[in-house]
Amino acid sequence: MGNGHRKKPFSGKQKKKQLQAKREKNLSIKEEDSDEEIEADKHVVRKHADERKYAENGESLLKKEQFNNKDDNITLPSTQKLLGSSKSRLHSVFEKSSPREIRAQRKASMKAFTRLPSTALEVSVNDIYTTVIDFPKRPSWHYGMTKEELESNEEHYFRQWLDDVYNKYPREELSFFEHNLDVWRQLWRVLEISDIILIVVDIRHPLLHFPPSLYNYVVKDMKRKMVLVFNKVDLVAEHTVYSWTKYFEEQFPEISIVEFSCYPRDNRFVDDTSTAFLQKRTKRPKKRRYQALGIKELLLACKNTNLVKQDVEVNWTELIEQYNRNATVCDNLDDITEEEVEKIDAIQEESSSDVESLDAEENIKQIENQLKVVNINNIETSPHKTLITIGLVGHPNVGKSSLINSIFGKVVVSTSRTPGHTNHFQTIHLSKNIRLCDSPGLVFPSLLLKQLQILLGMYPIAQVQEPYSSIQYMAERIPLESILKLKTLENNEWSAWNICEAFAIKQKYYTKASRPDVYRAANAILRLVNDGRILLSFKPPEFFTSLKYLIAQKNEIDLQIKVESKKMGINTKKTDKKEIFEELNSQSKQQLGGYFELLINYNDDKN
C-alpha cells in the first residue's frame, strides 16, 4: 500500500480538454482519408485481385485478409460460407461495405436532397439492365463421377464465375448478390426438375425482381414453360397492376402473367401516387384478413401452358374447381369505415393464434406426409416422368412460400418477413400427379444500387450497416416527410438524416444519452417500406407522361360494360356510362374494379 502511487485529481475541465483533443485527432484522420480516396480504391482493387490468385492453388478464393488500412478493409465471405457447410443451416452470404464507404454515405445523407419529378419512378428494362450479368449454371457432369468429384467440379466452376464477375465489373458498382454456392445449387436443382417455372415478383417493383438472365435461360435455353406471378397486388392501385401487365406482355410475350395476393384489395383507393393515399397506407394494420386472390387464375395459367407429358394425365378443370374456394374473397369495403376494418382485424388477430395452433395439431401428420425437404445430393436431375412439377423461383421476400400456403388454405411451409427465411427447396403435392417446389430466395448479380435493393427487401434490414442512403433514395422520389406527418423544418430543407431524427422524436426513440436514436428510426422506416405501409411503387415507362395505359384500360372496361349490359338486357346506346354502370349488379361492378370511377370523367377527345 505504501509503495503504491496515489491518483492525481482530474478535473472536469481537464476531461473536457482531453475529449476535445481526441475529437480533433479523429477529424484530422478522416480528412486524410478523404484526400486519399482514389489511392485507397486502387489499393482495394489490387488486394482483391491478389486474393483471387489463390484459387488455382486450392487456397481460399475470398480469404479474409487484413489490409494495411483497416478503414478500407472490405469484409468478404470466408471459404466455409462461400462453399456452404453441411453442419449448419443454409444461409445467404453477401459482401459487406467498407467503413470508408459507410462514412461517405452517412455524410452524404446529412445534406439536403432535391425532390425528383414523378417520372423518376418510371423504370424500363433498358434503364435497369443496361448490362445483363449472367448467373452461374450447373457445370457439365456425368453419372460416372463420384460425389466428391461432382462437388469439387462445382466449387471450381463457382470460383471461376466469381473471378469473372469481379474482374469484369467494378466492385463498387455491383449489387448485393448471392455468394454461397449451396444456395445456387438449390436453384439448379429446382430448374432441372421443374416442368413449369413460376417467377414470383413484388408488384411494387416487378421489373427489378425479374432477372433477364433467368428469363433467357429458362425460356430460350431450357425451353421450359414460364408463368410470371405479380404478388402483393393489394398494395397498389388496380391501374398500376394493369399497366405493368401490359408492359410485360409487350416486352416478354412468351410468358403468362397472373395477379396474386394473400389479402383482399381495398377498392376505395384508385390512385396510389397521391399523398393522401400514401398517408392512409401507414395506418394499415400489420396483420390483415388472410383471404387469397388469384388461386384460380394461377392454376388456369399453368393449364394454359399446354404442357403435354405422355405418362401424365391431369384433370385441370377438377383441380381448379377444388382450389377455387378462395377465389371470390373481395369484400365490399366501400360500406365500412377504417375503424371497423381495424376492429375486425384486431378480433381476428387475437383469435388467430388459437386457431392456428389447433389447425397445426389436427393437420401436422397430413402436412408431414405432403411436405418433403429435398436433399440436393439425392434428387432427380430432370423433370419426373409421371409428375408435373411446378417450381417457384424469385428474390427473397417476394412471397413464394406465402403463395403455396394460400393455395392449400393453411400453413404448409414456414414464412417470415425476413428475407432468406426459406433455407432449402421443398416439394409438396397439389394432387396425385402435380407437385409444387418452393425454393430459397436468391439474389441474382446485377448493377442495381445497393440502397434500392435494401428498399426492395432483398437484404435483411437487421444486417444493414448504413440505412440513411436508402432513406434518401426514397425521400427523393416520394414525400416521405409528409407521409410520416413530421413537423416542418424552419428552412424546409429536408435531408435523410433530418427525417430519421424527426421520426425518432415523434416515436420517442432515444438512446441512453437521451439523444434521438436515428439509426433505430431509420430501420423502423425501412421495415414500414418492406411491409407496404410506406409505399414505394415503381411504374412502367410513360405512366406519368402519356395516356397510353389509361386509354387501353378504358377501352377494355368499355368492352366489358358492353358485354355485361348485353347479358342483363341493358340499353347499350345510352351515352351516360355512369348510368349503365349503376344498373349493373354488384358482382359485375366488382369485376370491373374500383378504377372505373376515375375513368368515368375521362374525356374521349384526349385520345
PDB file of C-alpha atoms in Angstrom, residues 28-311:
ATOM      1  CA  SER A  28      -7.833  15.041 -38.940  1.00  0.00           C
ATOM      2  CA  ILE A  29      -7.687  11.310 -39.654  1.00  0.00           C
ATOM      3  CA  LYS A  30     -10.999  11.482 -41.543  1.00  0.00           C
ATOM      4  CA  GLU A  31      -9.747  14.422 -43.627  1.00  0.00           C
ATOM      5  CA  GLU A  32      -6.637  12.455 -44.564  1.00  0.00           C
ATOM      6  CA  ASP A  33      -8.845   9.535 -45.586  1.00  0.00           C
ATOM      7  CA  SER A  34     -10.959  11.731 -47.856  1.00  0.00           C
ATOM      8  CA  ASP A  35      -7.802  13.126 -49.524  1.00  0.00           C
ATOM      9  CA  GLU A  36      -6.578   9.617 -50.277  1.00  0.00           C
ATOM     10  CA  GLU A  37      -9.850   8.053 -51.502  1.00  0.00           C
ATOM     11  CA  ILE A  38      -8.600   7.455 -55.046  1.00  0.00           C
ATOM     12  CA  GLU A  39      -5.436   5.727 -53.886  1.00  0.00           C
ATOM     13  CA  ALA A  40      -7.458   3.673 -51.392  1.00  0.00           C
ATOM     14  CA  ASP A  41      -9.784   2.457 -54.141  1.00  0.00           C
ATOM     15  CA  LYS A  42      -6.817   1.345 -56.238  1.00  0.00           C
ATOM     16  CA  HIS A  43      -5.389  -0.416 -53.195  1.00  0.00           C
ATOM     17  CA  VAL A  44      -8.685  -2.317 -52.673  1.00  0.00           C
ATOM     18  CA  VAL A  45      -8.795  -3.453 -56.297  1.00  0.00           C
ATOM     19  CA  ARG A  46      -5.186  -4.691 -56.188  1.00  0.00           C
ATOM     20  CA  LYS A  47      -5.775  -6.577 -52.960  1.00  0.00           C
ATOM     21  CA  HIS A  48      -8.997  -8.069 -54.308  1.00  0.00           C
ATOM     22  CA  ALA A  49      -7.206  -9.283 -57.442  1.00  0.00           C
ATOM     23  CA  ASP A  50      -4.364 -10.772 -55.387  1.00  0.00           C
ATOM     24  CA  GLU A  51      -6.844 -12.793 -53.327  1.00  0.00           C
ATOM     25  CA  ARG A  52      -8.189 -14.497 -56.428  1.00  0.00           C
ATOM     26  CA  LYS A  53      -4.747 -15.840 -57.412  1.00  0.00           C
ATOM     27  CA  TYR A  54      -5.049 -18.389 -54.604  1.00  0.00           C
ATOM     28  CA  ALA A  55      -7.916 -20.179 -56.383  1.00  0.00           C
ATOM     29  CA  GLU A  56      -5.709 -22.250 -58.712  1.00  0.00           C
ATOM     30  CA  ASN A  57      -3.569 -23.451 -55.784  1.00  0.00           C
ATOM     31  CA  GLY A  58      -6.607 -24.612 -53.814  1.00  0.00           C
ATOM     32  CA  GLU A  59      -6.356 -21.676 -51.406  1.00  0.00           C
ATOM     33  CA  SER A  60      -9.367 -19.685 -50.216  1.00  0.00           C
ATOM     34  CA  LEU A  61     -10.915 -17.722 -53.083  1.00  0.00           C
ATOM     35  CA  LEU A  62     -12.207 -14.930 -50.895  1.00  0.00           C
ATOM     36  CA  LYS A  63      -9.971 -15.356 -47.855  1.00  0.00           C
ATOM     37  CA  LYS A  64     -10.408 -12.669 -45.197  1.00  0.00           C
ATOM     38  CA  GLU A  65      -7.198 -10.667 -45.320  1.00  0.00           C
ATOM     39  CA  GLN A  66      -6.444  -7.645 -43.213  1.00  0.00           C
ATOM     40  CA  PHE A  67      -5.422  -4.706 -45.374  1.00  0.00           C
ATOM     41  CA  ASN A  68      -2.822  -2.255 -44.170  1.00  0.00           C
ATOM     42  CA  ASN A  69      -5.522   0.416 -43.955  1.00  0.00           C
ATOM     43  CA  LYS A  70      -8.307  -1.021 -41.790  1.00  0.00           C
ATOM     44  CA  ASP A  71     -10.728   1.714 -42.836  1.00  0.00           C
ATOM     45  CA  ASP A  72     -10.653   0.369 -46.408  1.00  0.00           C
ATOM     46  CA  ASN A  73     -10.970  -3.274 -45.421  1.00  0.00           C
ATOM     47  CA  ILE A  74     -13.799  -4.995 -47.288  1.00  0.00           C
ATOM     48  CA  THR A  75     -15.486  -7.786 -45.381  1.00  0.00           C
ATOM     49  CA  LEU A  76     -15.506 -10.735 -47.753  1.00  0.00           C
ATOM     50  CA  PRO A  77     -17.104 -14.120 -47.064  1.00  0.00           C
ATOM     51  CA  SER A  78     -14.905 -16.938 -45.879  1.00  0.00           C
ATOM     52  CA  THR A  79     -14.467 -20.167 -47.840  1.00  0.00           C
ATOM     53  CA  GLN A  80     -16.748 -22.053 -45.449  1.00  0.00           C
ATOM     54  CA  LYS A  81     -19.578 -19.590 -46.076  1.00  0.00           C
ATOM     55  CA  LEU A  82     -18.789 -19.282 -49.774  1.00  0.00           C
ATOM     56  CA  LEU A  83     -18.945 -23.003 -50.482  1.00  0.00           C
ATOM     57  CA  GLY A  84     -21.559 -23.850 -47.859  1.00  0.00           C
ATOM     58  CA  SER A  85     -21.392 -26.001 -44.765  1.00  0.00           C
ATOM     59  CA  SER A  86     -23.318 -29.224 -44.253  1.00  0.00           C
ATOM     60  CA  LYS A  87     -23.179 -28.779 -40.477  1.00  0.00           C
ATOM     61  CA  SER A  88     -25.240 -25.591 -40.404  1.00  0.00           C
ATOM     62  CA  ARG A  89     -28.431 -24.232 -41.914  1.00  0.00           C
ATOM     63  CA  LEU A  90     -28.099 -22.793 -45.373  1.00  0.00           C
ATOM     64  CA  HIS A  91     -27.739 -19.002 -45.258  1.00  0.00           C
ATOM     65  CA  SER A  92     -27.275 -16.365 -47.907  1.00  0.00           C
ATOM     66  CA  VAL A  93     -23.867 -14.683 -47.987  1.00  0.00           C
ATOM     67  CA  PHE A  94     -23.271 -11.132 -49.230  1.00  0.00           C
ATOM     68  CA  GLU A  95     -20.262  -8.877 -49.483  1.00  0.00           C
ATOM     69  CA  LYS A  96     -20.243  -6.015 -46.972  1.00  0.00           C
ATOM     70  CA  SER A  97     -19.331  -2.377 -47.495  1.00  0.00           C
ATOM     71  CA  SER A  98     -16.066  -0.941 -46.224  1.00  0.00           C
ATOM     72  CA  PRO A  99     -16.007   1.517 -43.302  1.00  0.00           C
ATOM     73  CA  ARG A 100     -14.872   4.257 -45.691  1.00  0.00           C
ATOM     74  CA  GLU A 101     -17.945   3.733 -47.888  1.00  0.00           C
ATOM     75  CA  ILE A 102     -20.228   3.736 -44.864  1.00  0.00           C
ATOM     76  CA  ARG A 103     -18.769   7.028 -43.604  1.00  0.00           C
ATOM     77  CA  ALA A 104     -19.118   8.665 -47.011  1.00  0.00           C
ATOM     78  CA  GLN A 105     -22.753   7.561 -47.402  1.00  0.00           C
ATOM     79  CA  ARG A 106     -23.646   8.680 -43.905  1.00  0.00           C
ATOM     80  CA  LYS A 107     -22.072  12.104 -44.509  1.00  0.00           C
ATOM     81  CA  ALA A 108     -23.987  12.488 -47.789  1.00  0.00           C
ATOM     82  CA  SER A 109     -27.285  11.671 -46.040  1.00  0.00           C
ATOM     83  CA  MET A 110     -26.878  14.783 -43.867  1.00  0.00           C
ATOM     84  CA  LYS A 111     -27.054  17.079 -46.907  1.00  0.00           C
ATOM     85  CA  ALA A 112     -30.382  18.452 -48.115  1.00  0.00           C
ATOM     86  CA  PHE A 113     -31.792  16.471 -51.017  1.00  0.00           C
ATOM     87  CA  THR A 114     -33.728  17.646 -54.075  1.00  0.00           C
ATOM     88  CA  ARG A 115     -37.152  16.142 -54.730  1.00  0.00           C
ATOM     89  CA  LEU A 116     -37.202  14.443 -58.128  1.00  0.00           C
ATOM     90  CA  PRO A 117     -40.170  14.574 -60.538  1.00  0.00           C
ATOM     91  CA  SER A 118     -42.675  11.710 -60.585  1.00  0.00           C
ATOM     92  CA  THR A 119     -41.057  10.335 -63.742  1.00  0.00           C
ATOM     93  CA  ALA A 120     -38.126   9.231 -61.553  1.00  0.00           C
ATOM     94  CA  LEU A 121     -40.358   6.308 -60.523  1.00  0.00           C
ATOM     95  CA  GLU A 122     -40.642   5.127 -64.140  1.00  0.00           C
ATOM     96  CA  VAL A 123     -38.311   2.242 -64.989  1.00  0.00           C
ATOM     97  CA  SER A 124     -37.737   0.154 -68.113  1.00  0.00           C
ATOM     98  CA  VAL A 125     -35.756  -2.950 -68.978  1.00  0.00           C
ATOM     99  CA  ASN A 126     -33.103  -0.930 -70.783  1.00  0.00           C
ATOM    100  CA  ASP A 127     -32.740   1.521 -67.890  1.00  0.00           C
ATOM    101  CA  ILE A 128     -32.424  -1.079 -65.169  1.00  0.00           C
ATOM    102  CA  TYR A 129     -30.458  -3.758 -67.001  1.00  0.00           C
ATOM    103  CA  THR A 130     -28.035  -1.750 -69.116  1.00  0.00           C
ATOM    104  CA  THR A 131     -25.734  -4.736 -68.669  1.00  0.00           C
ATOM    105  CA  VAL A 132     -27.091  -8.230 -68.030  1.00  0.00           C
ATOM    106  CA  ILE A 133     -24.769 -10.217 -65.758  1.00  0.00           C
ATOM    107  CA  ASP A 134     -25.101 -13.938 -66.281  1.00  0.00           C
ATOM    108  CA  PHE A 135     -25.722 -16.168 -63.261  1.00  0.00           C
ATOM    109  CA  PRO A 136     -23.815 -19.437 -62.591  1.00  0.00           C
ATOM    110  CA  LYS A 137     -25.275 -22.548 -64.226  1.00  0.00           C
ATOM    111  CA  ARG A 138     -24.590 -26.075 -63.135  1.00  0.00           C
ATOM    112  CA  PRO A 139     -21.392 -27.300 -64.850  1.00  0.00           C
ATOM    113  CA  SER A 140     -21.485 -30.392 -67.040  1.00  0.00           C
ATOM    114  CA  TRP A 141     -21.334 -33.743 -65.276  1.00  0.00           C
ATOM    115  CA  HIS A 142     -21.932 -37.472 -65.858  1.00  0.00           C
ATOM    116  CA  TYR A 143     -23.091 -40.423 -63.779  1.00  0.00           C
ATOM    117  CA  GLY A 144     -19.560 -41.847 -63.621  1.00  0.00           C
ATOM    118  CA  MET A 145     -18.448 -39.004 -61.323  1.00  0.00           C
ATOM    119  CA  THR A 146     -18.277 -39.580 -57.584  1.00  0.00           C
ATOM    120  CA  LYS A 147     -19.949 -37.213 -55.126  1.00  0.00           C
ATOM    121  CA  GLU A 148     -16.570 -35.700 -54.227  1.00  0.00           C
ATOM    122  CA  GLU A 149     -15.647 -35.171 -57.879  1.00  0.00           C
ATOM    123  CA  LEU A 150     -19.022 -33.575 -58.593  1.00  0.00           C
ATOM    124  CA  GLU A 151     -18.770 -31.151 -55.666  1.00  0.00           C
ATOM    125  CA  SER A 152     -15.150 -30.288 -56.470  1.00  0.00           C
ATOM    126  CA  ASN A 153     -16.101 -29.578 -60.069  1.00  0.00           C
ATOM    127  CA  GLU A 154     -18.950 -27.290 -58.977  1.00  0.00           C
ATOM    128  CA  GLU A 155     -16.723 -25.466 -56.472  1.00  0.00           C
ATOM    129  CA  HIS A 156     -14.021 -24.841 -59.059  1.00  0.00           C
ATOM    130  CA  TYR A 157     -16.599 -23.573 -61.567  1.00  0.00           C
ATOM    131  CA  PHE A 158     -18.212 -21.279 -58.977  1.00  0.00           C
ATOM    132  CA  ARG A 159     -14.841 -19.781 -58.015  1.00  0.00           C
ATOM    133  CA  GLN A 160     -14.109 -19.114 -61.669  1.00  0.00           C
ATOM    134  CA  TRP A 161     -17.503 -17.468 -62.138  1.00  0.00           C
ATOM    135  CA  LEU A 162     -16.916 -15.153 -59.168  1.00  0.00           C
ATOM    136  CA  ASP A 163     -13.479 -14.297 -60.557  1.00  0.00           C
ATOM    137  CA  ASP A 164     -15.000 -13.346 -63.883  1.00  0.00           C
ATOM    138  CA  VAL A 165     -17.685 -11.163 -62.264  1.00  0.00           C
ATOM    139  CA  TYR A 166     -15.251  -9.204 -60.083  1.00  0.00           C
ATOM    140  CA  ASN A 167     -12.688  -8.856 -62.852  1.00  0.00           C
ATOM    141  CA  LYS A 168     -15.249  -7.590 -65.370  1.00  0.00           C
ATOM    142  CA  TYR A 169     -17.244  -5.181 -63.170  1.00  0.00           C
ATOM    143  CA  PRO A 170     -16.043  -2.666 -60.545  1.00  0.00           C
ATOM    144  CA  ARG A 171     -16.818  -3.887 -57.054  1.00  0.00           C
ATOM    145  CA  GLU A 172     -18.457  -0.610 -56.021  1.00  0.00           C
ATOM    146  CA  GLU A 173     -20.910  -0.850 -58.939  1.00  0.00           C
ATOM    147  CA  LEU A 174     -22.006  -4.413 -58.249  1.00  0.00           C
ATOM    148  CA  SER A 175     -25.187  -5.005 -56.287  1.00  0.00           C
ATOM    149  CA  PHE A 176     -25.623  -7.354 -53.367  1.00  0.00           C
ATOM    150  CA  PHE A 177     -25.749 -10.875 -54.809  1.00  0.00           C
ATOM    151  CA  GLU A 178     -25.529 -14.432 -53.564  1.00  0.00           C
ATOM    152  CA  HIS A 179     -22.009 -15.672 -52.718  1.00  0.00           C
ATOM    153  CA  ASN A 180     -22.991 -19.051 -51.232  1.00  0.00           C
ATOM    154  CA  LEU A 181     -22.596 -21.956 -53.656  1.00  0.00           C
ATOM    155  CA  ASP A 182     -25.111 -24.117 -51.776  1.00  0.00           C
ATOM    156  CA  VAL A 183     -27.868 -21.557 -52.382  1.00  0.00           C
ATOM    157  CA  TRP A 184     -27.121 -21.610 -56.118  1.00  0.00           C
ATOM    158  CA  ARG A 185     -27.214 -25.422 -56.007  1.00  0.00           C
ATOM    159  CA  GLN A 186     -30.783 -25.182 -54.738  1.00  0.00           C
ATOM    160  CA  LEU A 187     -31.734 -23.097 -57.779  1.00  0.00           C
ATOM    161  CA  TRP A 188     -30.014 -25.523 -60.169  1.00  0.00           C
ATOM    162  CA  ARG A 189     -31.992 -28.486 -58.835  1.00  0.00           C
ATOM    163  CA  VAL A 190     -35.327 -26.627 -58.917  1.00  0.00           C
ATOM    164  CA  LEU A 191     -34.797 -25.587 -62.539  1.00  0.00           C
ATOM    165  CA  GLU A 192     -33.733 -29.120 -63.502  1.00  0.00           C
ATOM    166  CA  ILE A 193     -36.758 -30.925 -62.092  1.00  0.00           C
ATOM    167  CA  SER A 194     -39.481 -28.350 -62.920  1.00  0.00           C
ATOM    168  CA  ASP A 195     -41.767 -28.559 -65.953  1.00  0.00           C
ATOM    169  CA  ILE A 196     -43.269 -25.098 -65.292  1.00  0.00           C
ATOM    170  CA  ILE A 197     -41.329 -22.247 -63.674  1.00  0.00           C
ATOM    171  CA  LEU A 198     -43.234 -19.629 -61.666  1.00  0.00           C
ATOM    172  CA  ILE A 199     -41.216 -16.438 -61.252  1.00  0.00           C
ATOM    173  CA  VAL A 200     -42.739 -14.588 -58.295  1.00  0.00           C
ATOM    174  CA  VAL A 201     -42.207 -10.807 -58.219  1.00  0.00           C
ATOM    175  CA  ASP A 202     -43.406  -7.984 -55.982  1.00  0.00           C
ATOM    176  CA  ILE A 203     -45.830  -5.756 -57.921  1.00  0.00           C
ATOM    177  CA  ARG A 204     -44.363  -2.645 -56.286  1.00  0.00           C
ATOM    178  CA  HIS A 205     -41.197  -3.151 -58.339  1.00  0.00           C
ATOM    179  CA  PRO A 206     -41.704  -6.160 -60.631  1.00  0.00           C
ATOM    180  CA  LEU A 207     -39.037  -5.311 -63.194  1.00  0.00           C
ATOM    181  CA  LEU A 208     -36.379  -5.083 -60.506  1.00  0.00           C
ATOM    182  CA  HIS A 209     -37.289  -8.606 -59.332  1.00  0.00           C
ATOM    183  CA  PHE A 210     -37.225 -10.041 -62.859  1.00  0.00           C
ATOM    184  CA  PRO A 211     -33.665 -11.065 -63.885  1.00  0.00           C
ATOM    185  CA  PRO A 212     -33.440 -11.148 -67.713  1.00  0.00           C
ATOM    186  CA  SER A 213     -30.642 -13.724 -67.443  1.00  0.00           C
ATOM    187  CA  LEU A 214     -33.021 -16.161 -65.709  1.00  0.00           C
ATOM    188  CA  TYR A 215     -35.772 -15.498 -68.255  1.00  0.00           C
ATOM    189  CA  ASN A 216     -33.407 -16.134 -71.194  1.00  0.00           C
ATOM    190  CA  TYR A 217     -32.045 -19.316 -69.639  1.00  0.00           C
ATOM    191  CA  VAL A 218     -35.425 -20.863 -68.771  1.00  0.00           C
ATOM    192  CA  VAL A 219     -37.390 -19.866 -71.882  1.00  0.00           C
ATOM    193  CA  LYS A 220     -34.725 -19.864 -74.599  1.00  0.00           C
ATOM    194  CA  ASP A 221     -32.099 -22.361 -73.408  1.00  0.00           C
ATOM    195  CA  MET A 222     -34.095 -24.872 -71.349  1.00  0.00           C
ATOM    196  CA  LYS A 223     -37.293 -24.445 -73.432  1.00  0.00           C
ATOM    197  CA  ARG A 224     -39.413 -24.633 -70.268  1.00  0.00           C
ATOM    198  CA  LYS A 225     -42.804 -23.066 -69.631  1.00  0.00           C
ATOM    199  CA  MET A 226     -42.783 -19.879 -67.553  1.00  0.00           C
ATOM    200  CA  VAL A 227     -45.501 -18.030 -65.637  1.00  0.00           C
ATOM    201  CA  LEU A 228     -44.893 -14.600 -64.094  1.00  0.00           C
ATOM    202  CA  VAL A 229     -46.761 -14.003 -60.822  1.00  0.00           C
ATOM    203  CA  PHE A 230     -47.424 -10.402 -59.738  1.00  0.00           C
ATOM    204  CA  ASN A 231     -47.631 -10.874 -55.968  1.00  0.00           C
ATOM    205  CA  LYS A 232     -48.908  -8.417 -53.310  1.00  0.00           C
ATOM    206  CA  VAL A 233     -51.263  -6.668 -55.745  1.00  0.00           C
ATOM    207  CA  ASP A 234     -53.310  -5.436 -52.767  1.00  0.00           C
ATOM    208  CA  LEU A 235     -50.564  -2.896 -52.017  1.00  0.00           C
ATOM    209  CA  VAL A 236     -51.032  -0.828 -55.196  1.00  0.00           C
ATOM    210  CA  ALA A 237     -53.873   0.603 -57.265  1.00  0.00           C
ATOM    211  CA  GLU A 238     -55.512  -1.514 -59.936  1.00  0.00           C
ATOM    212  CA  HIS A 239     -54.275   0.760 -62.710  1.00  0.00           C
ATOM    213  CA  THR A 240     -50.649   0.152 -61.654  1.00  0.00           C
ATOM    214  CA  VAL A 241     -51.149  -3.616 -61.937  1.00  0.00           C
ATOM    215  CA  TYR A 242     -52.827  -3.202 -65.320  1.00  0.00           C
ATOM    216  CA  SER A 243     -50.004  -1.001 -66.644  1.00  0.00           C
ATOM    217  CA  TRP A 244     -47.293  -3.434 -65.578  1.00  0.00           C
ATOM    218  CA  THR A 245     -49.224  -6.329 -67.115  1.00  0.00           C
ATOM    219  CA  LYS A 246     -49.388  -4.564 -70.481  1.00  0.00           C
ATOM    220  CA  TYR A 247     -45.708  -3.629 -70.318  1.00  0.00           C
ATOM    221  CA  PHE A 248     -44.569  -7.197 -69.625  1.00  0.00           C
ATOM    222  CA  GLU A 249     -46.844  -8.546 -72.346  1.00  0.00           C
ATOM    223  CA  GLU A 250     -45.096  -6.238 -74.809  1.00  0.00           C
ATOM    224  CA  GLN A 251     -41.560  -6.968 -73.627  1.00  0.00           C
ATOM    225  CA  PHE A 252     -41.830 -10.705 -72.852  1.00  0.00           C
ATOM    226  CA  PRO A 253     -44.630 -12.218 -74.989  1.00  0.00           C
ATOM    227  CA  GLU A 254     -43.550 -15.814 -74.272  1.00  0.00           C
ATOM    228  CA  ILE A 255     -44.705 -15.790 -70.657  1.00  0.00           C
ATOM    229  CA  SER A 256     -48.134 -15.832 -68.992  1.00  0.00           C
ATOM    230  CA  ILE A 257     -48.919 -13.239 -66.307  1.00  0.00           C
ATOM    231  CA  VAL A 258     -51.047 -13.753 -63.199  1.00  0.00           C
ATOM    232  CA  GLU A 259     -52.073 -11.400 -60.376  1.00  0.00           C
ATOM    233  CA  PHE A 260     -51.929 -12.754 -56.838  1.00  0.00           C
ATOM    234  CA  SER A 261     -52.344 -11.560 -53.266  1.00  0.00           C
ATOM    235  CA  CYS A 262     -52.751 -13.150 -49.867  1.00  0.00           C
ATOM    236  CA  TYR A 263     -55.070 -10.329 -48.823  1.00  0.00           C
ATOM    237  CA  PRO A 264     -58.131  -8.653 -50.399  1.00  0.00           C
ATOM    238  CA  ARG A 265     -57.705  -5.440 -52.326  1.00  0.00           C
ATOM    239  CA  ASP A 266     -59.211  -2.229 -50.939  1.00  0.00           C
ATOM    240  CA  ASN A 267     -61.191  -0.834 -53.881  1.00  0.00           C
ATOM    241  CA  ARG A 268     -61.502   2.593 -52.260  1.00  0.00           C
ATOM    242  CA  PHE A 269     -58.014   3.524 -53.402  1.00  0.00           C
ATOM    243  CA  VAL A 270     -57.769   4.289 -57.115  1.00  0.00           C
ATOM    244  CA  ASP A 271     -54.615   6.420 -57.185  1.00  0.00           C
ATOM    245  CA  ASP A 272     -51.506   5.128 -55.397  1.00  0.00           C
ATOM    246  CA  THR A 273     -49.419   8.215 -56.232  1.00  0.00           C
ATOM    247  CA  SER A 274     -51.334  10.824 -54.214  1.00  0.00           C
ATOM    248  CA  THR A 275     -50.019  11.909 -50.823  1.00  0.00           C
ATOM    249  CA  ALA A 276     -53.428  11.280 -49.224  1.00  0.00           C
ATOM    250  CA  PHE A 277     -53.327   7.672 -50.385  1.00  0.00           C
ATOM    251  CA  LEU A 278     -49.753   7.212 -49.181  1.00  0.00           C
ATOM    252  CA  GLN A 279     -50.622   8.634 -45.750  1.00  0.00           C
ATOM    253  CA  LYS A 280     -53.516   6.200 -45.326  1.00  0.00           C
ATOM    254  CA  ARG A 281     -51.225   3.236 -46.121  1.00  0.00           C
ATOM    255  CA  THR A 282     -49.273   3.878 -42.904  1.00  0.00           C
ATOM    256  CA  LYS A 283     -52.461   3.225 -40.879  1.00  0.00           C
ATOM    257  CA  ARG A 284     -52.953  -0.225 -42.391  1.00  0.00           C
ATOM    258  CA  PRO A 285     -52.891  -2.886 -39.633  1.00  0.00           C
ATOM    259  CA  LYS A 286     -49.810  -5.101 -39.508  1.00  0.00           C
ATOM    260  CA  LYS A 287     -51.971  -8.218 -39.668  1.00  0.00           C
ATOM    261  CA  ARG A 288     -54.904  -8.304 -42.077  1.00  0.00           C
ATOM    262  CA  ARG A 289     -57.600 -10.749 -43.006  1.00  0.00           C
ATOM    263  CA  TYR A 290     -55.986 -13.643 -44.836  1.00  0.00           C
ATOM    264  CA  GLN A 291     -58.056 -14.106 -48.000  1.00  0.00           C
ATOM    265  CA  ALA A 292     -56.055 -15.080 -51.061  1.00  0.00           C
ATOM    266  CA  LEU A 293     -56.807 -13.707 -54.530  1.00  0.00           C
ATOM    267  CA  GLY A 294     -55.735 -15.278 -57.802  1.00  0.00           C
ATOM    268  CA  ILE A 295     -55.538 -19.010 -56.982  1.00  0.00           C
ATOM    269  CA  LYS A 296     -57.927 -19.934 -59.783  1.00  0.00           C
ATOM    270  CA  GLU A 297     -56.118 -17.703 -62.284  1.00  0.00           C
ATOM    271  CA  LEU A 298     -52.749 -19.158 -61.287  1.00  0.00           C
ATOM    272  CA  LEU A 299     -53.838 -22.746 -61.850  1.00  0.00           C
ATOM    273  CA  LEU A 300     -55.548 -21.721 -65.082  1.00  0.00           C
ATOM    274  CA  ALA A 301     -52.295 -20.153 -66.317  1.00  0.00           C
ATOM    275  CA  CYS A 302     -50.450 -23.414 -65.617  1.00  0.00           C
ATOM    276  CA  LYS A 303     -53.120 -25.269 -67.572  1.00  0.00           C
ATOM    277  CA  ASN A 304     -52.851 -22.829 -70.489  1.00  0.00           C
ATOM    278  CA  THR A 305     -49.151 -23.540 -70.903  1.00  0.00           C
ATOM    279  CA  ASN A 306     -50.430 -26.624 -72.761  1.00  0.00           C
ATOM    280  CA  LEU A 307     -47.783 -28.826 -71.205  1.00  0.00           C
ATOM    281  CA  VAL A 308     -48.047 -32.369 -72.555  1.00  0.00           C
ATOM    282  CA  LYS A 309     -46.390 -35.398 -70.928  1.00  0.00           C
ATOM    283  CA  GLN A 310     -47.073 -38.889 -72.246  1.00  0.00           C
ATOM    284  CA  ASP A 311     -47.422 -40.659 -68.911  1.00  0.00           C
TER     285      ASP A 311
END
